[in-house]
Structures are given as C-alpha cells and as structure tokens.
Coordinates of C-alpha atoms in Angstrom, one line a residue:
Chain K
X1 CA 220.2 178.1 209.6
X2 CA 222.2 181.4 209.7
X3 CA 219.8 183.0 207.2
X4 CA 216.8 181.8 209.2
X5 CA 218.2 183.4 212.4
X6 CA 218.9 186.6 210.5
X7 CA 215.3 186.7 209.2
X8 CA 214.0 186.1 212.8
X9 CA 216.0 189.0 214.1
X10 CA 214.7 191.3 211.4
X11 CA 211.1 190.3 212.3
X12 CA 211.7 190.8 216.0
X13 CA 213.3 194.1 215.3
X14 CA 210.3 195.3 213.4
X15 CA 207.9 194.1 216.2
X16 CA 210.0 195.9 218.8
X17 CA 210.0 199.1 216.7
X18 CA 206.2 199.0 216.3
X19 CA 205.8 198.3 220.0
X20 CA 207.9 201.3 221.1
X21 CA 205.1 203.9 220.8
X22 CA 202.6 201.7 222.7
X23 CA 205.2 200.8 225.4
X24 CA 206.3 204.4 225.7
X25 CA 202.6 205.5 226.1
X26 CA 202.1 202.8 228.7
X27 CA 205.2 203.8 230.6
X28 CA 204.2 207.4 230.5
X29 CA 200.7 206.6 231.8
X30 CA 202.3 204.7 234.7
X31 CA 204.9 207.4 235.6
X32 CA 204.4 209.9 238.3
X33 CA 206.5 212.4 236.5
X34 CA 208.7 212.2 233.4
X35 CA 210.4 215.4 232.3
X36 CA 214.1 216.0 232.0
X37 CA 215.2 212.5 232.9
X38 CA 215.8 209.4 230.7
X39 CA 213.6 207.2 232.9
X40 CA 210.4 208.3 234.7
X41 CA 210.6 209.5 238.3
X42 CA 208.6 206.9 240.1
X43 CA 205.7 204.7 238.9
X44 CA 202.0 205.1 239.9
X45 CA 198.5 203.9 239.0
X46 CA 197.1 207.3 240.0
X47 CA 196.2 208.3 236.4
X48 CA 194.2 205.1 235.9
X49 CA 192.4 205.5 239.2
X50 CA 191.6 209.1 238.3
X51 CA 190.3 207.9 235.0
X52 CA 188.0 205.4 236.6
X53 CA 186.6 208.2 238.8
X54 CA 186.2 210.8 236.1
X55 CA 182.5 210.9 235.3
X56 CA 183.0 212.8 232.1
X57 CA 185.3 210.1 230.8
X58 CA 182.9 207.3 231.8
X59 CA 180.0 209.1 230.2
X60 CA 182.0 209.7 227.0
X61 CA 183.1 206.1 226.9
X62 CA 179.5 205.0 227.4
X63 CA 178.3 207.3 224.6
X64 CA 180.9 205.8 222.2
X65 CA 179.9 202.3 223.2
X66 CA 176.3 203.0 222.8
X67 CA 176.6 204.6 219.4
X68 CA 179.0 201.8 218.1
X69 CA 176.8 199.0 219.4
X70 CA 173.6 200.7 218.3
X71 CA 175.0 201.3 214.8
X72 CA 176.1 197.7 214.5
X73 CA 172.7 196.4 215.7
X74 CA 171.1 198.6 213.1
X75 CA 173.6 197.5 210.4
X76 CA 173.0 193.8 211.3
X77 CA 169.3 194.0 211.2
X78 CA 169.3 195.8 207.9
X79 CA 172.3 194.3 206.1
X80 CA 172.0 190.6 206.9
X81 CA 168.6 190.2 205.3
X82 CA 169.5 192.7 202.5
X83 CA 172.7 190.8 201.6
X84 CA 170.8 187.5 201.6
X85 CA 168.0 188.9 199.4
X86 CA 170.5 190.4 197.0
X87 CA 172.5 187.2 196.8
X88 CA 169.6 184.8 196.6
X89 CA 166.9 186.7 194.7
X90 CA 168.8 189.4 192.8
X91 CA 172.4 188.3 192.3
X92 CA 172.8 190.8 189.4
X93 CA 172.4 193.6 191.9
X94 CA 175.7 192.7 193.5
X95 CA 177.7 195.0 191.2
X96 CA 175.5 197.9 192.1
X97 CA 175.8 197.1 195.8
X98 CA 179.5 197.2 195.4
X99 CA 179.3 200.7 193.9
X100 CA 177.0 201.9 196.6
X101 CA 179.1 200.6 199.5
X102 CA 182.2 202.1 198.1
X103 CA 180.7 205.6 197.6
X104 CA 181.5 206.7 201.2
X105 CA 185.2 206.2 200.5
X106 CA 185.0 208.6 197.5
X107 CA 184.2 211.6 199.8
X108 CA 186.5 212.6 202.6
X109 CA 184.8 212.6 206.0
X110 CA 185.3 216.4 206.4
X111 CA 183.5 217.1 203.2
X112 CA 180.7 214.7 203.8
X113 CA 180.2 216.0 207.4
X114 CA 179.8 219.5 206.0
X115 CA 177.1 218.2 203.7
X116 CA 175.5 216.4 206.5
X117 CA 175.6 219.5 208.7
X118 CA 173.8 221.5 206.0
X119 CA 171.2 218.7 205.5
X120 CA 170.4 217.9 209.1
X121 CA 171.0 221.2 210.9
X122 CA 167.4 222.1 210.4
X123 CA 164.6 221.2 208.0
X124 CA 162.3 218.2 208.6
X125 CA 165.1 216.2 210.4
X126 CA 167.1 218.4 212.6
X127 CA 169.5 215.8 213.9
X128 CA 172.8 217.6 214.2
X129 CA 174.0 217.6 217.8
X130 CA 172.1 214.4 218.6
X131 CA 173.5 210.8 218.5
X132 CA 171.0 209.9 215.8
X133 CA 172.9 211.6 213.1
X134 CA 176.0 209.6 214.1
X135 CA 174.0 206.4 214.0
X136 CA 173.1 207.0 210.4
X137 CA 176.5 208.2 209.5
X138 CA 178.3 205.3 211.2
X139 CA 176.0 202.9 209.5
X140 CA 177.5 203.9 206.1
X141 CA 181.0 203.3 207.6
X142 CA 180.1 199.8 208.7
X143 CA 178.2 199.0 205.5
X144 CA 181.2 198.0 203.2
X145 CA 182.7 195.7 205.9
X146 CA 179.4 194.0 206.6
X147 CA 178.2 193.7 203.0
X148 CA 181.5 192.3 201.5
X149 CA 182.0 189.9 204.4
X150 CA 178.5 188.6 204.2
X151 CA 178.3 188.4 200.4
X152 CA 181.6 186.5 200.3
X153 CA 180.5 184.1 203.1
X154 CA 177.2 183.4 201.3
X155 CA 179.1 182.6 198.1
X156 CA 181.6 180.5 200.0
X157 CA 179.0 178.2 201.7
X158 CA 177.2 177.4 198.5
X159 CA 174.1 179.2 199.5
X160 CA 171.9 178.2 196.6
X161 CA 172.5 174.5 197.0
X162 CA 172.0 174.7 200.8
X163 CA 168.7 176.6 200.3
X164 CA 167.6 174.1 197.6
X165 CA 168.3 171.2 200.0
X166 CA 166.5 172.9 202.9
X167 CA 163.5 173.6 200.7
X168 CA 163.3 170.1 199.5
X169 CA 163.4 168.9 203.1
X170 CA 160.4 171.0 203.9
X171 CA 161.8 174.2 205.2
X172 CA 160.3 177.6 204.2
X173 CA 162.7 180.2 202.9
X174 CA 162.6 181.9 206.4
X175 CA 163.4 178.7 208.3
X176 CA 166.1 177.7 205.8
X177 CA 167.7 181.1 206.3
X178 CA 167.4 180.9 210.1
X179 CA 168.5 177.3 210.6
X180 CA 171.0 176.8 207.7
X181 CA 172.3 180.1 206.3
X182 CA 172.6 182.3 209.3
X183 CA 174.6 179.8 211.5
X184 CA 177.0 179.3 208.5
X185 CA 177.7 183.0 208.0
X186 CA 178.0 183.7 211.8
X187 CA 181.8 183.8 211.7
X188 CA 182.0 186.2 208.9
X189 CA 179.3 188.4 210.5
X190 CA 181.1 188.4 213.9
X191 CA 184.5 189.3 212.2
X192 CA 182.9 192.1 210.3
X193 CA 181.1 193.4 213.3
X194 CA 184.1 193.5 215.5
X195 CA 186.2 195.1 212.9
X196 CA 183.6 197.8 212.4
X197 CA 183.3 198.2 216.2
X198 CA 187.0 199.0 216.5
X199 CA 186.7 201.5 213.7
X200 CA 183.6 203.2 215.0
X201 CA 185.0 203.4 218.5
X202 CA 188.0 205.3 217.2
X203 CA 186.0 207.6 214.8
X204 CA 186.6 211.3 215.5
X205 CA 185.9 213.5 212.5
X206 CA 182.1 212.9 212.2
X207 CA 181.7 212.8 216.0
X208 CA 183.5 216.1 216.4
X209 CA 181.8 218.0 213.5
X210 CA 178.3 216.7 213.7
X211 CA 177.8 216.3 217.5
X212 CA 180.8 217.7 219.3
X213 CA 180.4 218.3 223.0
X214 CA 176.6 218.0 222.9
X215 CA 176.9 214.2 223.0
X216 CA 180.5 213.7 223.8
X217 CA 182.2 210.6 222.6
X218 CA 185.5 209.2 223.8
X219 CA 187.6 210.7 221.0
X220 CA 186.0 214.1 221.3
X221 CA 186.6 214.0 225.1
X222 CA 190.3 213.0 224.4
X223 CA 190.7 215.9 222.0
X224 CA 189.1 218.4 224.5
X225 CA 191.5 217.4 227.3
X226 CA 194.6 217.3 225.1
X227 CA 196.1 220.4 226.8
X228 CA 195.8 218.8 230.3
X229 CA 198.2 216.2 231.8
X230 CA 199.9 214.0 229.2
X231 CA 200.0 211.2 231.8
X232 CA 196.3 211.3 232.0
X233 CA 195.6 211.3 228.3
X234 CA 198.2 208.4 228.0
X235 CA 196.1 206.5 230.5
X236 CA 193.0 207.1 228.4
X237 CA 194.8 206.0 225.2
X238 CA 196.1 202.8 227.0
X239 CA 192.6 202.1 228.4
X240 CA 191.2 202.4 224.9
X241 CA 194.0 200.2 223.5
X242 CA 193.5 197.5 226.0
X243 CA 189.7 197.5 225.5
X244 CA 190.1 197.2 221.8
X245 CA 192.6 194.4 222.3
X246 CA 190.1 192.5 224.5
X247 CA 187.3 193.0 221.9
X248 CA 189.6 191.6 219.2
X249 CA 190.4 188.6 221.4
X250 CA 186.7 188.0 222.0
X251 CA 186.0 188.3 218.3
X252 CA 188.7 185.8 217.5
X253 CA 187.3 183.4 220.1
X254 CA 183.8 183.8 218.8
X255 CA 184.9 183.4 215.1
X256 CA 186.4 179.9 215.7
Chain P
X1 CA 149.3 155.3 183.6
X2 CA 152.7 155.8 185.2
X3 CA 153.5 156.8 188.8
X4 CA 155.5 159.8 187.5
X5 CA 154.2 161.4 184.4
X6 CA 156.1 164.2 182.6
X7 CA 154.2 165.6 179.6
X8 CA 155.1 168.1 177.0
X9 CA 157.6 169.8 179.4
X10 CA 159.6 172.7 178.0
X11 CA 162.0 175.2 179.5
X12 CA 163.9 178.1 178.0
X13 CA 166.5 180.4 179.4
X14 CA 165.6 183.6 177.6
X15 CA 165.5 182.8 173.9
X16 CA 167.7 179.7 174.4
X17 CA 165.7 176.4 174.8
X18 CA 167.1 174.2 177.6
X19 CA 164.7 171.3 176.7
X20 CA 161.7 170.9 174.6
X21 CA 158.6 168.7 174.7
X22 CA 159.9 166.2 177.2
X23 CA 157.5 163.2 177.6
X24 CA 158.1 160.2 179.8
X25 CA 156.4 158.0 182.4
X26 CA 157.9 155.8 185.1
X27 CA 156.4 153.2 187.3
X28 CA 156.6 153.1 191.1
X29 CA 159.9 151.5 192.2
X30 CA 161.6 152.0 188.9
X31 CA 165.1 153.3 188.5
X32 CA 165.6 155.5 185.5
X33 CA 168.7 157.4 184.3
X34 CA 168.8 160.7 182.4
X35 CA 172.0 160.2 180.5
X36 CA 173.6 162.8 178.3
X37 CA 176.5 165.1 177.7
X38 CA 177.0 168.3 179.7
X39 CA 174.5 171.0 178.7
X40 CA 171.9 168.6 177.3
X41 CA 169.3 169.8 179.9
X42 CA 169.2 166.7 182.1
X43 CA 170.0 168.5 185.4
X44 CA 167.6 171.3 184.6
X45 CA 164.9 168.7 183.9
X46 CA 165.6 167.2 187.3
X47 CA 165.4 170.5 189.0
X48 CA 162.1 171.2 187.3
X49 CA 160.7 167.9 188.6
X50 CA 162.0 168.9 192.1
X51 CA 160.4 172.3 191.9
X52 CA 163.7 174.2 192.2
X53 CA 163.5 175.6 188.7
X54 CA 160.2 176.8 187.1
X55 CA 159.4 175.4 183.7
X56 CA 157.6 177.2 180.9
X57 CA 155.0 174.7 179.8
X58 CA 153.9 171.1 180.3
X59 CA 152.8 168.9 183.2
X60 CA 154.4 166.9 186.0
X61 CA 152.2 164.5 187.9
X62 CA 153.0 162.0 190.7
X63 CA 150.3 159.4 191.4
X64 CA 147.9 161.3 189.2
X65 CA 148.4 164.5 191.2
X66 CA 149.7 167.5 189.3
X67 CA 152.6 168.8 191.2
X68 CA 154.1 171.1 188.5
X69 CA 153.2 174.3 190.3
X70 CA 153.6 173.1 194.0
X71 CA 156.6 174.5 195.9
X72 CA 159.4 172.0 196.5
X73 CA 158.4 171.6 200.1
X74 CA 155.1 170.1 199.1
X75 CA 156.2 167.8 196.4
X76 CA 157.4 164.9 198.5
X77 CA 160.6 164.7 196.5
X78 CA 164.0 163.9 197.9
X79 CA 167.2 165.0 196.2
X80 CA 170.9 164.2 196.5
X81 CA 173.0 167.0 195.0
X82 CA 176.3 166.8 193.2
X83 CA 177.9 169.1 195.8
X84 CA 176.2 167.1 198.7
X85 CA 174.7 170.4 200.0
X86 CA 175.1 169.2 203.6
X87 CA 174.7 171.7 206.3
X88 CA 178.1 172.5 207.7
X89 CA 176.8 173.7 211.0
X90 CA 175.1 170.4 211.8
X91 CA 176.3 166.9 212.8
X92 CA 175.5 163.8 210.7
X93 CA 172.5 163.2 213.0
X94 CA 171.3 166.8 212.8
X95 CA 171.7 166.9 209.0
X96 CA 169.7 163.7 208.7
X97 CA 167.0 164.8 211.1
X98 CA 166.6 168.2 209.5
X99 CA 163.8 167.2 207.2
X100 CA 161.8 165.5 209.9
X101 CA 162.2 168.5 212.2
X102 CA 160.8 170.7 209.5
X103 CA 157.9 168.4 209.1
X104 CA 157.2 168.6 212.8
X105 CA 158.0 165.0 213.6
X106 CA 158.4 164.4 217.4
X107 CA 161.9 164.2 218.8
X108 CA 161.6 160.5 219.8
X109 CA 160.3 159.5 216.4
X110 CA 163.0 161.6 214.8
X111 CA 165.7 159.8 216.8
X112 CA 164.3 156.4 215.8
X113 CA 164.0 157.1 212.1
X114 CA 167.4 158.8 211.8
X115 CA 169.1 155.9 213.6
X116 CA 167.4 153.4 211.3
X117 CA 168.4 155.3 208.1
X118 CA 172.0 155.8 209.3
X119 CA 172.2 152.1 210.0
X120 CA 170.9 151.5 206.4
X121 CA 173.7 153.6 204.9
X122 CA 176.2 152.2 207.5
X123 CA 176.9 155.5 209.2
X124 CA 175.7 154.7 212.7
X125 CA 179.3 155.1 214.0
X126 CA 179.5 158.7 212.8
X127 CA 176.3 160.4 214.1
X128 CA 178.1 163.1 216.1
X129 CA 180.6 164.0 213.5
X130 CA 180.4 167.3 211.5
X131 CA 180.5 167.4 207.7
X132 CA 184.1 168.5 207.6
X133 CA 185.2 165.4 209.6
X134 CA 183.8 163.0 206.9
X135 CA 185.3 161.6 203.7
X136 CA 183.7 162.2 200.3
X137 CA 181.9 158.8 200.3
X138 CA 180.6 159.3 203.8
X139 CA 179.3 162.8 202.9
X140 CA 177.4 161.4 200.0
X141 CA 175.9 158.7 202.2
X142 CA 174.8 161.4 204.7
X143 CA 173.2 163.2 201.8
X144 CA 171.4 160.0 200.7
X145 CA 170.3 159.3 204.3
X146 CA 169.0 162.9 204.6
X147 CA 167.0 162.6 201.4
X148 CA 165.6 159.1 202.3
X149 CA 164.6 159.7 205.9
X150 CA 161.6 161.9 205.0
X151 CA 160.3 159.0 202.9
X152 CA 160.1 160.8 199.6
X153 CA 157.7 159.7 196.8
X154 CA 160.5 160.1 194.3
X155 CA 164.3 160.3 194.8
X156 CA 166.4 162.4 192.5
X157 CA 170.1 161.9 192.2
X158 CA 172.0 164.7 190.4
X159 CA 175.4 163.2 189.4
X160 CA 176.0 162.2 193.0
X161 CA 179.2 160.2 192.4
X162 CA 181.0 162.6 190.1
X163 CA 183.3 164.0 192.8
X164 CA 184.3 160.5 194.2
X165 CA 187.2 158.3 193.2
X166 CA 186.6 155.2 191.1
X167 CA 186.7 152.7 194.0
X168 CA 184.3 154.5 196.3
X169 CA 182.1 155.4 193.3
X170 CA 181.6 151.7 192.5
X171 CA 180.8 150.7 196.1
X172 CA 178.4 153.6 196.4
X173 CA 176.7 152.7 193.1
X174 CA 176.0 149.2 194.5
X175 CA 174.8 150.6 197.8
X176 CA 172.4 153.0 196.1
X177 CA 171.0 150.3 194.0
X178 CA 170.6 148.0 197.0
X179 CA 168.8 150.6 199.1
X180 CA 166.6 151.6 196.1
X181 CA 165.5 148.0 195.6
X182 CA 165.1 147.5 199.4
X183 CA 162.8 150.5 199.7
X184 CA 161.2 150.1 196.3
X185 CA 162.0 153.7 195.7
X186 CA 161.1 155.5 192.5
X187 CA 164.4 157.0 191.5
X188 CA 165.7 159.4 188.7
X189 CA 169.4 159.5 188.3
X190 CA 171.3 162.0 186.3
X191 CA 174.7 161.2 184.9
X192 CA 176.9 161.7 181.9
X193 CA 178.7 158.4 182.5
X194 CA 177.1 155.7 180.3
X195 CA 178.7 152.9 182.3
X196 CA 177.2 154.1 185.5
X197 CA 173.8 154.5 183.8
X198 CA 174.0 150.9 182.5
X199 CA 175.0 149.5 185.9
X200 CA 172.2 151.1 187.8
X201 CA 169.2 151.7 185.6
X202 CA 166.0 149.8 184.8
X203 CA 165.7 152.2 181.9
X204 CA 167.9 154.8 180.3
X205 CA 166.7 158.1 178.8
X206 CA 169.4 159.4 176.5
X207 CA 169.2 163.1 176.1
X208 CA 170.9 165.4 173.6
X209 CA 170.2 169.0 172.8
X210 CA 167.3 169.3 175.2
X211 CA 165.5 166.2 173.8
X212 CA 165.2 162.6 174.8
X213 CA 166.7 160.9 171.7
X214 CA 166.2 157.3 172.9
X215 CA 164.9 155.4 175.8
X216 CA 164.8 151.8 176.8
X217 CA 166.7 149.2 178.9
X218 CA 170.4 149.5 179.1
X219 CA 170.8 146.5 176.8
X220 CA 168.4 148.0 174.2
X221 CA 170.0 151.4 174.2
X222 CA 173.5 150.0 174.1
X223 CA 173.0 147.4 171.4
X224 CA 170.4 149.1 169.3
X225 CA 171.1 152.8 169.1
X226 CA 168.6 154.6 167.0
X227 CA 170.8 157.6 166.0
X228 CA 174.4 158.6 165.5
X229 CA 174.1 160.6 168.7
X230 CA 173.0 157.5 170.7
X231 CA 175.7 155.4 169.0
X232 CA 178.4 157.9 169.8
X233 CA 177.4 158.4 173.4
X234 CA 176.5 154.8 174.4
X235 CA 179.7 153.2 173.1
X236 CA 182.6 153.9 170.9
X237 CA 180.6 152.8 167.8
X238 CA 182.2 152.8 164.4
X239 CA 179.9 155.0 162.3
X240 CA 180.3 154.3 158.5
X241 CA 178.7 156.5 155.9
X242 CA 177.1 155.0 152.8
X243 CA 180.3 155.1 150.7
X244 CA 182.4 153.5 153.4
X245 CA 179.8 150.7 153.9
X246 CA 179.7 150.1 150.1
X247 CA 183.5 149.9 150.0
X248 CA 183.9 147.6 153.0
X249 CA 180.8 145.4 152.7
X250 CA 179.3 146.1 149.3
X251 CA 176.2 147.2 151.2
X252 CA 173.8 149.9 149.9
X253 CA 172.5 151.9 152.8
X254 CA 170.8 155.3 152.9
X255 CA 171.8 156.4 156.4
X256 CA 174.8 155.4 158.5
X257 CA 176.0 152.1 159.7
X258 CA 176.9 151.6 163.4
X259 CA 179.2 148.8 164.3
X260 CA 180.1 148.0 167.9
X261 CA 183.9 147.7 168.3
X262 CA 183.6 144.5 170.3
X263 CA 181.4 142.8 167.6
X264 CA 184.4 142.7 165.2
X265 CA 186.7 139.6 165.4
X266 CA 190.4 140.0 164.9
X267 CA 192.0 137.0 163.0
X268 CA 195.5 136.3 161.8
X269 CA 196.5 137.7 158.5
X270 CA 195.4 135.5 155.6
X271 CA 192.4 134.1 157.5
X272 CA 188.9 134.5 156.2
X273 CA 187.7 138.1 156.5
X274 CA 188.6 141.6 155.3
X275 CA 192.4 142.3 155.3
X276 CA 193.4 145.1 157.6
X277 CA 196.4 146.7 159.3
X278 CA 196.7 147.9 162.9
X279 CA 197.4 151.6 163.1
X280 CA 197.8 151.9 166.8
X281 CA 196.6 150.3 170.0
X282 CA 195.5 151.3 173.5
X283 CA 195.5 149.1 176.6
X284 CA 192.3 149.8 178.6
X285 CA 192.9 147.1 181.3
X286 CA 190.8 144.1 180.4
X287 CA 190.3 145.3 176.9
X288 CA 192.7 146.2 174.1
X289 CA 191.4 148.8 171.7
X290 CA 192.9 148.7 168.2
X291 CA 192.6 151.4 165.7
X292 CA 192.7 149.5 162.4
X293 CA 192.5 150.4 158.7
X294 CA 190.6 148.2 156.3
X295 CA 190.1 149.2 152.6
X296 CA 190.9 152.8 153.5
X297 CA 188.3 152.9 156.3
X298 CA 189.5 153.5 159.9
X299 CA 187.7 151.4 162.5
X300 CA 188.0 150.8 166.3
X301 CA 188.1 147.1 167.4
X302 CA 187.9 146.0 171.0
X303 CA 189.4 142.7 172.0
X304 CA 189.4 141.0 175.4
X305 CA 192.9 141.2 176.9
X306 CA 193.3 137.4 177.5
X307 CA 197.1 137.4 177.8
X308 CA 200.2 139.5 177.2
X309 CA 201.0 137.4 174.2
X310 CA 197.7 138.3 172.6
X311 CA 198.7 141.9 172.2
X312 CA 199.3 142.7 168.5
X313 CA 201.9 145.2 167.5
X314 CA 201.2 148.4 165.6
X315 CA 201.6 147.9 161.9
X316 CA 200.7 144.2 162.0
X317 CA 198.6 142.8 159.2
X318 CA 195.3 141.1 160.4
X319 CA 192.0 140.0 159.0
X320 CA 188.7 141.3 160.3
X321 CA 185.5 139.3 160.6
X322 CA 182.3 141.1 160.9
X323 CA 178.9 139.9 162.2
X324 CA 176.3 141.6 160.0
X325 CA 173.5 140.8 162.5
X326 CA 175.2 143.2 164.8
X327 CA 175.1 146.0 162.3
X328 CA 172.7 148.8 163.1
X329 CA 171.6 151.4 160.6
X330 CA 171.2 154.8 162.2
X331 CA 169.9 158.2 161.2

C-alpha cells in the first residue's frame, strides 16, 4: 500500500513537472504584465482578443490549415489505394515501400529543403514560394505514418480472407474494397491522419525555407513576431496548443 | 455425368507441384470430404474450385458448364472459411445480406431471405449483433448463413470447425449435415480430421502428396484401405511387413499387411491364440488402447472399455486372436 502511494506520487510529480511549461505559458498569456514580480500583475484576456482580431495571424493560421488538410487529402487519395494495391496484389513490394517511406528520415529537413530550393526555384516547375511545394514536401512527411498504419491495419483485419469472401458473395474488387476493407481500416486511417495533421501544423523548417513570408504559415508568423510581446506569442502558442488538443480529442472520438 | 466434374486438374507453385491430375465427379446433393494431412493440397484444390486460386491445367464444370476460368463472383459457389472471414464492420444481418445486396436483390426480399436463413441456423435472436459480440460457434453459423443465403450451386467448407472446442464442433457438425440434407446442397468439405470426415460425408476423397489416393464411402475407405498412406491416415492400422506377417501368421505376402486395432481380440493368457505381452496402455475414454508384443512384433490393440475391472496392467501376459478376414494387403 505504502509502495503504491509512493509510485502514485512519483507519477503525479512527473505530470506536474511536464505541465509546468504549459501552465507557465498559459499564465503568461493571461497576465497583463509579468516582470520583476513572482506572480503576474493582473490577469487579462486582451492578448487573446488581440489575436482574434489580428488578420495576419488568422491568414497564417488559415494557410497552415489549408496546407495540412490539402496534404492529407492528397495523401489519403494516393496512399489508401496504393497501400491496398501493394498489400493485395504485390505483397512482396512491402519491403521496398518500407525503404521508400523511411528515406525522408535519412536526410535532415534543412538539407532536403536546400535540394528542393535548387530543384524548384526555376526550371519547368518553379514552385518555390508557393504552397504547392509545401504540399508535395508535406506529403512525404505524412507518407510513413499513413503507409505503416494502413499496411498494419490491412494485415490485422485479414484482408485476403475478407476479399475472398466478398468476391464469392458477388462483389467486384472495387465494391469489396469500398464496402468491406475501407470501413475496417477507417480507425487506423483516422489515427494516422490526425497524427500527421498535428505534425504538419507544427512544421517550421520547410515552411520557412521554401515559402517563407510569401505564403506565411502559423509557425513562420510566430517566428517573425518573436521579438514583439511575449504575452502575445504565448497566447498564440496556447491557442495552437488548445487547437491541437481539440483535434486529438476529435481523433480519439472518431477512432472508437 | 456428375453435377460437379473436376478433370485432370493440376496446380504448381513455381516448380513445386501442389496437386497433380485430380479427377473426380460428384452428384447433386452429395456431401464429399477432401481428407488429408496438412500440405496435401486439399485447401488449394478447394480454392481452385471456388476460383480464388488459378490452376495450371484441367477443367472444372458444374452442371456441364465449364466454370474453370470464370471469376469467383460468377461461379455460384458459396464458401465457409476456416477464419470465418466475417465482415467486422457489419452486424449479423448485414453480413448475411451482403451477398444479396451485391446481387442487386431488393431490400424487402433481402430481409425475408436473411430472416429465413438466420432462423435455419438458429441465429434469429442475434441479428443486430456485431461479429465481436458473438461466440466462435455463432460466428461459424453466421458464416454458414452468409454462404447459404445466396443459394449457391455448390457449398465449400474449408476446415470450418478447426477453431472450435469439441462440444460445439460436434453440435455444428450435426447442424451442417442437417441443413445440407434439408437444402439438398452439393457440398465439399475439407478437413484433416478423419472422424469428422466419416461422420459427415457420403464419400471421402483421401489426399496425400497432391493426389487422391483413395475414394469411397466412409466405411469402404476405413475398412478397406488400398495403401499404407490410407491405412495410416484413416485409423491406427497395424502395418506388418512381409517378414513380420510370416513370423506372426505364417503368411507369405508381397506387400504390407494392414490390421485394424479393434479387429484383434484380447483373451486371457493360455487361451487359444498367439501369446503376447502388454507393453503399455492408454485410456482413450470408451476405448483402451494396448501396445502389445507378440513374437517380437509390436501391435496396437483397441478394446472397448466395458468396466474398470477389464483394464489389464502393463506387463500382463495375454493371448491375441486375429480375424484373417479383416486383414488387408496394402501397397
């Protein structure tokens, strides 16, 4: 009993420790002024109100959302059928797919963004400075999460037997996929999409180097106003944090 | 001419033959079993008939129509899988109605036919349940209902009872046979369990190494095995070579002698018969299996377990009486 209570306190201690930065940021974003005193001098929601009236912030947030959602739509449209085709028709390609999806981890984002800058600055596809280059770039970031989650889900549901059963009951391969396979990998797909969404929303290196201020995303905006009020940037960080928390909650609800 | 005709069917995986030159026919309403050890090609043969696995050469015809190259959707074949292969995202009703929906059957007719078939398999109280809410036996009955509701020309059962416990397996065996007879359904059953095959089948096709080594009624295949493989697989036959047969019975044979363990009588020592000694015994419930030694030859003898007093101890001297009319010479 004594040992159990001790372990509980250790866990609570760690949780409290991890919560300190978030709580401090929250408190800072709610404080009117917090300088030479231990506690803030008065609380206010002014920073959040200012945030909601800042057009530049709203546009940057909209850009981030648009790119993340667009990327995930593209990734879903491309990767769901691709993963199914690999698993059903060419299972031996799985090991090659695993190599392909891991390649992006082998090159640091700064290095690959320099390469992408050289490739797409001019030539037949001058995309640098446009959201299109981020769309393609972010697709490769979402790729491993989507492919692995979907491939594992297909394996887990016994895809071959389900397809055989559906075929014998008169379904074409397309209908078997739509009626049987897709609903059964929905949870894995949703989990992978929301995980990728959180990652993409927080991506900074590619966004800053490939597009910068020409199509400002949330993190580029945050970086550019770093020298202004700390209370204001804290409010942005907290807004982002709460938004991600809500998305995660929705993802958990949908995955049930 | 049979209802289902399989002629000269062969299948290889690369250079490895799975089965070769398979020929058989079955009549409408017949229940046959493909029986054999794991890896003998029986499940692959079943999948070839279903159209799920392509074969290399040969012909499969149902009612005179060559279906060998038709896709599985157009063969009119229902199948129950070892893994059930039920759709987890659907209820019992939706699983059962899936085939009818794919065939474009109207919603009202679907409802009637699904209700009828669920009543037949005694699942009418579980229509709204999902697969994960059902027991193993119930799942298998849903799989059966799903295959039957589309009124297949042939029903294929791929080791459907292997994941079930003994009690449920027995009750489902009876249920499958009852439904098969009631619907006069042409059925092919795949199993490696000889007892299951004998309980259910009109005819048994015994497979080994990608070939049908013997076929016939359960009684014929069990009592008159035509090879050592059949004798070993169908029962715990004692297989004696020529020298052992000469020593024990003074018989001159050229092949091997197969003797069923239950055809040997155990008598008290000193009685008429060959003197023998019990090496060890196993209690198999209603049967006691003795391993005995007679004239240096080790034999298995099965005796009905009538009473606890009838159990003979290891090392006991006995006499064995054989019935030569039950001897079977096998290749």
